Short mmCIF file of C-alpha atoms in Angstrom, two decimals:
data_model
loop_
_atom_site.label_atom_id
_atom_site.label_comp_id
_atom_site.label_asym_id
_atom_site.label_seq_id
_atom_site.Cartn_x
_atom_site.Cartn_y
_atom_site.Cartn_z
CA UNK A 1 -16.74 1.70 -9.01
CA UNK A 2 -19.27 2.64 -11.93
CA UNK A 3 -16.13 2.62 -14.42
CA UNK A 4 -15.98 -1.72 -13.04
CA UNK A 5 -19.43 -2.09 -13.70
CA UNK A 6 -19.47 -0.70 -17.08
CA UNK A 7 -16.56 -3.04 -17.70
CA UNK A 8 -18.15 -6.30 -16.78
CA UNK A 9 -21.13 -4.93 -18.14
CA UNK A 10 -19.14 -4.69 -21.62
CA UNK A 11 -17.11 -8.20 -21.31
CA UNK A 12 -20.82 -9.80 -21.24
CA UNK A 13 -21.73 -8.32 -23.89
CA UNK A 14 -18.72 -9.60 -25.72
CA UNK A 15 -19.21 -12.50 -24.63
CA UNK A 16 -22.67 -13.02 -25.67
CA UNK A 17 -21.67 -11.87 -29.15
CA UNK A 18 -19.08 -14.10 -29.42
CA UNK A 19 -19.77 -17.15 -27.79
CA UNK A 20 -16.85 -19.82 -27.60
CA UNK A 21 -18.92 -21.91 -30.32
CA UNK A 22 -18.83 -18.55 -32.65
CA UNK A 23 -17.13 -19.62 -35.75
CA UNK A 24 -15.09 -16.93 -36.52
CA UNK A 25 -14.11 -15.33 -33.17
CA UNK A 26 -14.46 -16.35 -29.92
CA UNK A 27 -13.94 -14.98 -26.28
CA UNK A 28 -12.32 -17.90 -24.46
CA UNK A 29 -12.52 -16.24 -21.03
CA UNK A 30 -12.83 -13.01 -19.91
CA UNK A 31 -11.56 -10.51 -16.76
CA UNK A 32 -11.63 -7.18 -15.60
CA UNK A 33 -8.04 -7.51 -16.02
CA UNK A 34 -7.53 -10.00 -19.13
CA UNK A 35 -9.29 -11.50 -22.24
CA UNK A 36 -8.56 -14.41 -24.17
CA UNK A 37 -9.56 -14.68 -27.11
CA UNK A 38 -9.34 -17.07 -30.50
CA UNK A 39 -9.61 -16.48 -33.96
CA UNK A 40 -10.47 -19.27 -36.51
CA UNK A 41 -9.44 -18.14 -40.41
CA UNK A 42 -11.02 -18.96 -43.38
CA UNK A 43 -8.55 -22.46 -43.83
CA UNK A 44 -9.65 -23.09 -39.83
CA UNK A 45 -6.31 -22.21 -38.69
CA UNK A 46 -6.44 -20.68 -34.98
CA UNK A 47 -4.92 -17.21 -33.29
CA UNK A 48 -4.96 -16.70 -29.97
CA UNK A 49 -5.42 -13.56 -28.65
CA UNK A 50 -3.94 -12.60 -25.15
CA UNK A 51 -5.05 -9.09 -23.78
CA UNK A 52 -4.52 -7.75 -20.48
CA UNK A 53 -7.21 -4.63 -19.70
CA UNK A 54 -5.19 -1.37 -18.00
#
């Protein structure tokens, strides 16, 4: 149970670091079991990032 905490615990602070209105990366939503992310390049093109957490 303490390893769950300190993974939600960590996904906040990603997400407080990079907010969906960050302009280079952004955590779209977030899981204990996935994480979505996006990354905007320098010419504004977007990645999306799909991770699942094992």
């Amino acid at each position: 149970m303490a390893c769950l905490n300190t993974l939600k615990q960590e996904i906040k602070t990603l997400e407080s670091v990079f907010p969906k209105s960050h302009e280079i990366f952004q955590i779209i939503s977030a899981s204990v079991d996935e994480l979505n992310c996006r990354f905007v390049s320098k010419n504004g093109k977007k990645y999306e990032i799909h991770a699942n957490i094992t």
